[in-house]
XYZ file of N, CA, C and O in Angstrom:
492
model
N 11.239 -61.909 20.935
C 10.913 -63.013 20.634
C 10.378 -63.845 22.168
O 11.103 -63.953 23.140
N 9.303 -64.399 22.190
C 8.673 -65.304 23.007
C 9.366 -66.657 23.101
O 9.409 -67.507 21.981
N 9.944 -66.888 24.007
C 10.685 -68.074 24.296
C 9.801 -69.338 24.610
O 8.804 -69.257 25.747
N 9.600 -70.423 23.924
C 8.581 -71.458 24.059
C 8.529 -71.901 25.334
O 9.748 -72.278 25.991
N 7.468 -72.724 26.128
C 7.689 -73.099 27.399
C 8.634 -74.347 27.432
O 9.271 -74.383 28.727
N 8.568 -75.098 26.473
C 9.577 -76.366 26.723
C 11.100 -75.861 26.843
O 11.921 -76.408 27.505
N 11.291 -74.658 26.474
C 12.700 -74.186 26.218
C 13.099 -73.387 27.742
O 13.780 -73.688 28.385
N 12.125 -72.907 28.283
C 12.060 -72.037 29.676
C 12.382 -73.155 30.782
O 13.171 -72.912 31.407
N 11.354 -74.487 30.597
C 11.683 -75.417 31.748
C 13.272 -75.897 31.508
O 13.513 -76.478 32.291
N 13.842 -76.059 30.546
C 15.130 -75.919 30.375
C 16.303 -74.898 31.306
O 17.189 -75.510 31.753
N 15.551 -73.803 31.631
C 16.555 -72.817 32.026
C 16.029 -72.812 33.699
O 16.689 -72.794 34.344
N 14.773 -72.935 33.725
C 14.477 -72.572 35.193
C 14.511 -73.877 36.298
O 14.233 -75.032 35.769
N 14.787 -73.432 37.117
C 15.187 -74.774 38.328
C 13.655 -74.910 39.090
O 13.603 -74.164 39.736
N 13.149 -75.769 38.664
C 11.716 -76.338 39.092
C 11.835 -76.186 40.686
O 12.768 -76.622 41.190
N 11.016 -75.398 41.475
C 11.010 -75.421 42.686
C 11.799 -74.728 43.386
O 11.960 -74.560 44.701
N 12.464 -73.590 42.612
C 13.318 -72.857 43.156
C 12.782 -71.591 43.787
O 13.441 -70.867 44.145
N 11.754 -71.186 43.224
C 10.782 -69.900 43.617
C 10.342 -70.079 45.252
O 9.628 -71.083 45.694
N 11.220 -69.128 46.082
C 11.203 -69.495 47.429
C 10.950 -67.962 48.035
O 11.514 -67.105 47.622
N 9.875 -67.851 48.889
C 9.926 -66.462 49.775
C 11.369 -66.243 50.368
O 12.277 -67.122 50.928
N 11.683 -65.021 50.449
C 13.213 -64.363 51.006
C 13.190 -63.497 51.378
O 12.818 -62.402 50.462
N 13.317 -63.108 52.836
C 13.199 -61.849 53.532
C 11.955 -61.059 53.022
O 10.827 -61.647 53.159
N 11.782 -59.659 52.490
C 10.732 -59.261 52.065
C 10.545 -59.174 50.682
O 9.685 -58.771 49.760
N 10.848 -60.646 49.908
C 10.888 -60.706 48.583
C 10.948 -62.219 48.302
O 10.251 -62.945 49.129
N 11.553 -62.787 47.009
C 11.580 -64.071 47.013
C 12.887 -64.151 45.872
O 13.731 -63.228 45.750
N 13.146 -65.473 45.860
C 14.580 -65.780 44.936
C 14.124 -66.908 44.374
O 12.960 -67.696 44.476
N 14.537 -67.249 43.088
C 14.449 -67.953 42.200
C 15.482 -68.458 41.305
O 16.584 -67.550 41.347
N 16.286 -69.571 40.677
C 17.111 -70.137 40.085
C 17.035 -70.400 38.518
O 15.920 -70.937 38.427
N 18.028 -70.251 37.917
C 17.971 -70.647 36.418
C 19.321 -71.207 36.001
O 20.276 -70.980 36.756
N 19.452 -72.147 35.623
C 20.535 -73.042 34.798
C 20.618 -73.056 33.541
O 19.471 -73.254 32.664
N 21.823 -72.443 32.753
C 21.872 -72.361 31.483
C 22.435 -73.776 31.091
O 23.465 -74.071 30.704
N 21.272 -74.318 30.211
C 21.709 -75.406 29.828
C 21.878 -75.550 28.075
O 22.148 -76.618 27.459
N 21.873 -74.395 27.592
C 21.654 -74.096 25.992
C 23.209 -73.791 25.339
O 23.919 -74.470 24.991
N 23.854 -72.685 25.914
C 25.210 -71.971 25.510
C 25.566 -70.811 26.171
O 25.028 -70.085 26.757
N 26.616 -70.374 25.530
C 27.429 -69.166 25.826
C 26.453 -68.059 25.636
O 25.864 -68.281 24.567
N 26.254 -67.078 26.316
C 25.844 -65.763 25.822
C 26.045 -64.551 26.511
O 27.175 -64.748 27.395
N 25.521 -63.313 26.249
C 25.740 -62.082 26.963
C 24.613 -61.400 27.100
O 23.896 -61.295 25.835
N 24.177 -61.077 28.330
C 23.160 -60.191 28.507
C 23.420 -58.875 28.420
O 24.545 -58.247 29.032
N 22.812 -57.880 27.685
C 22.973 -56.543 27.360
C 21.893 -55.454 27.791
O 21.815 -54.526 27.855
N 21.160 -56.119 28.650
C 19.798 -55.429 29.037
C 18.893 -56.216 30.073
O 18.757 -57.539 29.294
N 18.001 -55.618 30.905
C 17.257 -56.520 31.592
C 15.623 -55.248 31.344
O 15.864 -54.118 31.395
N 14.561 -56.154 30.584
C 13.389 -55.422 30.153
C 12.337 -55.571 31.645
O 12.914 -55.419 32.452
N 11.171 -55.569 31.093
C 10.225 -55.875 31.907
C 10.138 -57.062 32.780
O 10.312 -58.196 32.130
N 9.750 -57.110 34.484
C 9.963 -58.078 35.258
C 8.342 -58.078 35.579
O 8.230 -57.073 36.505
N 7.740 -59.226 36.020
C 6.639 -59.124 36.287
C 5.974 -60.335 37.273
O 6.738 -61.543 36.757
N 5.911 -60.109 38.389
C 5.368 -61.171 38.994
C 3.628 -61.134 39.595
O 3.513 -60.093 40.075
N 2.891 -62.118 39.089
C 1.665 -62.153 39.468
C 0.778 -60.791 38.897
O 0.169 -60.307 39.634
N 1.343 -60.374 37.639
C 0.691 -59.059 37.099
C 1.355 -57.874 37.614
O 0.905 -56.808 37.270
N 2.187 -58.139 38.708
C 2.687 -56.658 39.259
C 4.088 -56.348 38.763
O 5.098 -57.612 38.675
N 4.266 -55.206 38.190
C 5.874 -54.884 37.555
C 6.793 -54.784 38.588
O 6.192 -53.834 39.524
N 7.983 -55.252 38.730
C 8.924 -55.260 39.378
C 9.858 -54.143 39.187
O 10.373 -54.405 38.054
N 10.347 -53.177 39.697
C 11.283 -52.427 39.583
C 12.741 -53.084 39.225
O 12.838 -53.666 40.315
N 13.308 -52.901 38.388
C 14.872 -53.165 38.333
C 15.677 -53.129 39.380
O 16.329 -53.917 39.655
N 15.515 -52.034 40.078
C 16.644 -51.848 41.237
C 16.249 -52.692 42.300
O 17.202 -52.811 42.972
N 15.252 -53.305 42.508
C 14.906 -54.513 43.165
C 15.351 -55.811 42.954
O 15.343 -56.716 43.669
N 16.126 -56.055 41.835
C 16.725 -57.313 41.457
C 18.113 -57.338 41.295
O 18.751 -56.360 40.761
N 18.678 -58.550 41.651
C 20.327 -58.784 41.799
C 20.126 -60.238 41.377
O 19.474 -60.955 41.501
N 21.272 -60.676 40.774
C 21.762 -61.938 40.467
C 23.051 -62.521 40.901
O 23.732 -61.631 41.022
N 22.961 -63.550 41.352
C 24.099 -64.166 41.722
C 24.445 -65.450 41.332
O 23.927 -66.382 40.933
N 25.922 -65.431 40.440
C 26.584 -66.849 39.921
C 26.684 -67.739 41.031
O 27.629 -67.551 42.028
N 26.156 -68.772 41.207
C 26.159 -69.751 41.834
C 27.428 -70.379 42.071
O 28.474 -70.384 40.968
N 28.365 -70.329 43.364
C 29.583 -70.846 43.351
C 30.982 -69.923 43.165
O 32.035 -69.725 43.418
N 30.233 -68.381 43.199
C 31.086 -67.155 43.381
C 30.529 -66.427 44.184
O 29.270 -66.340 44.671
N 31.287 -65.093 44.333
C 30.698 -64.002 45.233
C 30.263 -63.108 43.869
O 29.985 -61.793 44.462
N 30.295 -63.311 42.916
C 29.535 -62.340 41.790
C 28.230 -62.084 41.948
O 27.527 -62.911 41.961
N 28.021 -60.677 42.142
C 26.700 -60.542 42.142
C 26.403 -59.108 41.035
O 27.116 -58.603 41.047
N 25.674 -59.361 40.223
C 24.872 -58.120 39.459
C 23.740 -57.531 39.715
O 22.697 -58.185 40.257
N 23.645 -56.261 39.633
C 22.350 -55.638 40.014
C 21.725 -55.430 38.360
O 22.487 -55.152 37.634
N 20.443 -55.912 38.396
C 19.932 -55.664 36.831
C 19.731 -54.471 36.555
O 19.844 -54.248 35.187
N 19.927 -53.113 37.164
C 20.055 -51.789 36.617
C 21.121 -51.528 35.906
O 21.542 -50.532 35.235
N 22.138 -52.492 36.461
C 23.500 -51.999 35.790
C 23.924 -52.938 34.622
O 25.037 -52.713 33.616
N 23.235 -53.625 33.930
C 23.283 -54.532 32.843
C 22.744 -53.801 31.854
O 21.935 -53.370 31.599
N 23.789 -53.467 30.839
C 23.566 -52.905 29.915
C 25.006 -53.340 28.275
O 25.896 -53.917 28.855
N 24.557 -52.489 27.425
C 25.637 -52.939 26.067
C 27.129 -52.397 26.562
O 27.910 -53.077 26.296
N 27.029 -51.395 27.529
C 28.482 -50.907 27.860
C 29.016 -51.667 29.196
O 30.178 -51.579 29.664
N 27.951 -52.661 29.760
C 28.620 -53.140 30.982
C 27.575 -54.568 30.877
O 26.751 -54.944 31.770
N 28.017 -55.359 29.864
C 27.041 -56.689 29.801
C 27.867 -57.562 30.788
O 28.655 -57.840 31.313
N 26.763 -58.864 30.674
C 27.020 -59.906 31.668
C 27.189 -61.182 30.946
O 26.299 -61.645 30.149
N 28.260 -61.820 30.933
C 28.621 -62.877 30.087
C 28.329 -63.970 30.769
O 28.322 -64.401 32.107
N 27.311 -65.269 30.035
C 27.441 -66.257 30.908
C 27.578 -67.564 29.906
O 27.668 -67.450 28.872
N 27.800 -68.631 30.835
C 28.706 -69.875 29.960
C 27.260 -71.132 30.317
O 26.345 -71.094 31.112
N 27.647 -72.012 29.473
C 26.588 -73.330 29.643
C 26.971 -73.992 30.852
O 28.231 -74.101 31.358
N 25.889 -74.086 31.483
C 26.099 -74.829 33.010
C 26.263 -73.968 33.998
O 25.821 -74.230 35.125
N 26.021 -72.720 33.906
C 25.979 -71.663 35.095
C 24.378 -71.773 35.719
O 23.749 -71.713 34.934
N 24.605 -71.586 37.101
C 23.082 -71.846 37.536
C 23.350 -70.366 38.376
O 24.261 -69.950 38.914
N 22.431 -69.494 38.071
C 22.272 -68.088 38.599
C 21.121 -68.244 39.539
O 20.019 -68.634 39.426
N 21.287 -67.762 40.844
C 20.281 -67.104 41.827
C 19.863 -65.632 41.503
O 20.555 -64.774 41.748
N 18.382 -65.320 41.261
C 18.088 -64.329 41.072
C 17.223 -63.581 42.672
O 16.377 -64.925 43.004
N 17.648 -62.729 43.358
C 16.967 -62.072 44.450
C 16.164 -61.076 43.971
O 16.824 -60.165 43.452
N 14.698 -60.894 44.268
C 13.903 -59.699 44.076
C 13.572 -59.462 45.551
O 13.067 -60.110 46.582
N 13.612 -57.990 45.832
C 13.168 -57.293 46.895
C 11.740 -56.773 46.978
O 11.757 -56.310 46.020
N 11.429 -56.804 48.051
C 10.326 -55.843 48.214
C 8.847 -56.494 47.783
O 7.790 -55.590 47.233
N 8.762 -57.566 47.293
C 7.671 -58.332 46.760
C 7.728 -59.670 47.211
O 7.954 -60.896 46.938
N 7.199 -59.476 48.881
C 6.829 -60.948 49.366
C 5.737 -62.011 48.596
O 4.906 -61.279 47.986
N 6.094 -63.082 48.556
C 5.333 -64.377 48.329
C 4.854 -65.060 49.247
O 4.912 -65.289 50.291
N 3.293 -65.225 48.722
C 2.487 -66.070 49.893
C 2.421 -67.683 49.254
O 3.033 -67.940 47.989
N 2.236 -68.456 49.921
C 1.929 -69.993 49.437
C 1.071 -69.885 47.977
O 0.184 -69.342 48.244
N 1.380 -70.907 47.203
C 0.346 -70.969 46.036
C 1.078 -70.960 44.765
O 2.335 -70.736 44.581
N 0.297 -70.753 43.800
C 0.998 -70.776 42.463
C 1.136 -69.394 42.133
O 0.511 -68.246 42.188
N 2.474 -68.965 41.619
C 2.785 -67.761 40.913
C 3.318 -67.848 39.493
O 3.740 -68.688 39.167
N 2.991 -66.616 38.841
C 3.307 -66.568 37.475
C 4.287 -65.464 37.476
O 4.428 -64.072 37.651
N 5.610 -66.025 36.891
C 6.662 -64.926 36.514
C 7.064 -64.512 35.338
O 7.274 -65.486 34.434
N 7.341 -63.353 34.763
C 7.568 -63.415 33.369
C 8.605 -62.191 33.628
O 8.932 -61.354 34.159
N 9.737 -62.300 32.555
C 10.793 -61.593 32.419
C 11.175 -61.649 30.982
O 10.957 -62.193 29.909
N 11.644 -60.100 30.567
C 12.160 -59.670 29.363
C 13.751 -59.595 29.535
O 14.266 -58.661 30.216
N 14.611 -60.450 28.723
C 16.054 -59.928 28.622
C 16.282 -59.751 27.279
O 15.821 -60.128 26.300
N 17.972 -59.069 27.076
C 18.171 -58.518 26.016
C 19.556 -59.324 26.149
O 20.471 -58.920 26.501
N 19.852 -60.330 25.008
C 20.672 -60.839 24.469
C 21.348 -60.537 23.312
O 20.938 -60.091 22.544
N 22.686 -60.190 23.461
C 23.490 -59.652 22.578
C 22.992 -60.050 21.125
O 23.160 -59.263 20.135
N 23.242 -61.510 20.734
C 23.094 -61.956 19.518
C 21.420 -61.913 19.160
O 21.223 -62.130 18.060
N 20.692 -62.291 20.472
C 19.403 -62.793 19.960
C 18.312 -61.723 19.996
O 17.322 -61.772 19.667
N 18.629 -60.714 20.588
C 17.639 -59.300 20.936
C 16.993 -59.569 22.154
O 17.228 -60.497 23.010
N 15.661 -59.398 22.086
C 14.764 -59.251 22.907
C 14.440 -60.836 23.233
O 13.614 -61.581 22.364
N 14.236 -61.524 24.503
C 13.942 -62.687 24.872
C 12.816 -62.727 25.884
O 12.853 -61.884 26.981
N 11.439 -63.125 25.565
C 10.503 -62.888 26.975
C 10.142 -64.648 27.113
O 9.864 -65.191 26.460
N 10.262 -64.773 28.499
C 10.281 -65.944 29.241
C 9.261 -65.724 30.273
O 8.964 -64.749 31.066
N 8.425 -66.649 30.463
C 7.301 -67.021 31.363
C 7.077 -68.252 31.865
O 7.311 -69.044 31.283
N 6.843 -68.189 33.399
C 6.800 -69.676 34.154
C 6.051 -69.679 35.139
O 5.535 -68.525 35.587
N 5.400 -70.829 35.475
C 4.577 -70.912 36.562
C 5.013 -71.989 37.857
O 5.708 -72.681 36.929
N 5.398 -71.371 38.941
C 5.661 -72.389 39.593
C 5.051 -72.169 41.340
O 4.144 -71.044 41.278
N 5.140 -72.974 42.566
C 3.827 -73.122 43.622
C 5.117 -72.971 44.533
O 5.961 -73.852 44.561
N 4.846 -72.216 45.342
C 5.050 -71.880 46.640
C 4.533 -72.865 47.900
O 3.478 -72.674 48.057
N 5.303 -73.544 48.341
C 4.505 -74.402 49.275
C 4.366 -73.860 50.580
O 5.313 -73.154 51.208
N 3.192 -74.329 51.387
C 2.698 -73.202 52.451
C 3.707 -73.932 53.610
O 4.282 -74.780 53.582
């Protein structure tokens, strides 16, 4: 299911897309409700597919880090309303300008969710 833009804007922390080392980072805030991720599907930045092994996520305020390749039905990741997560993507440097990010995640009860957003990295 494609998530409408107005809902994506409730999750994405605007302005959080930033270069980081040889890659970038961005943040999401769960303003909706509790859930459980059971998989990470395709992740695309500016039309380029990103290997899941390059992606990790850190729950803000904790030392908990999850690798995208480890998220599965047998190793799910639960999240609560209000959680803020920082995603780190290695090996995909960003230049200044507008970028389009797309991700597919699998939530236990909702199934496949496709989200897309645009943000600008300041020069």
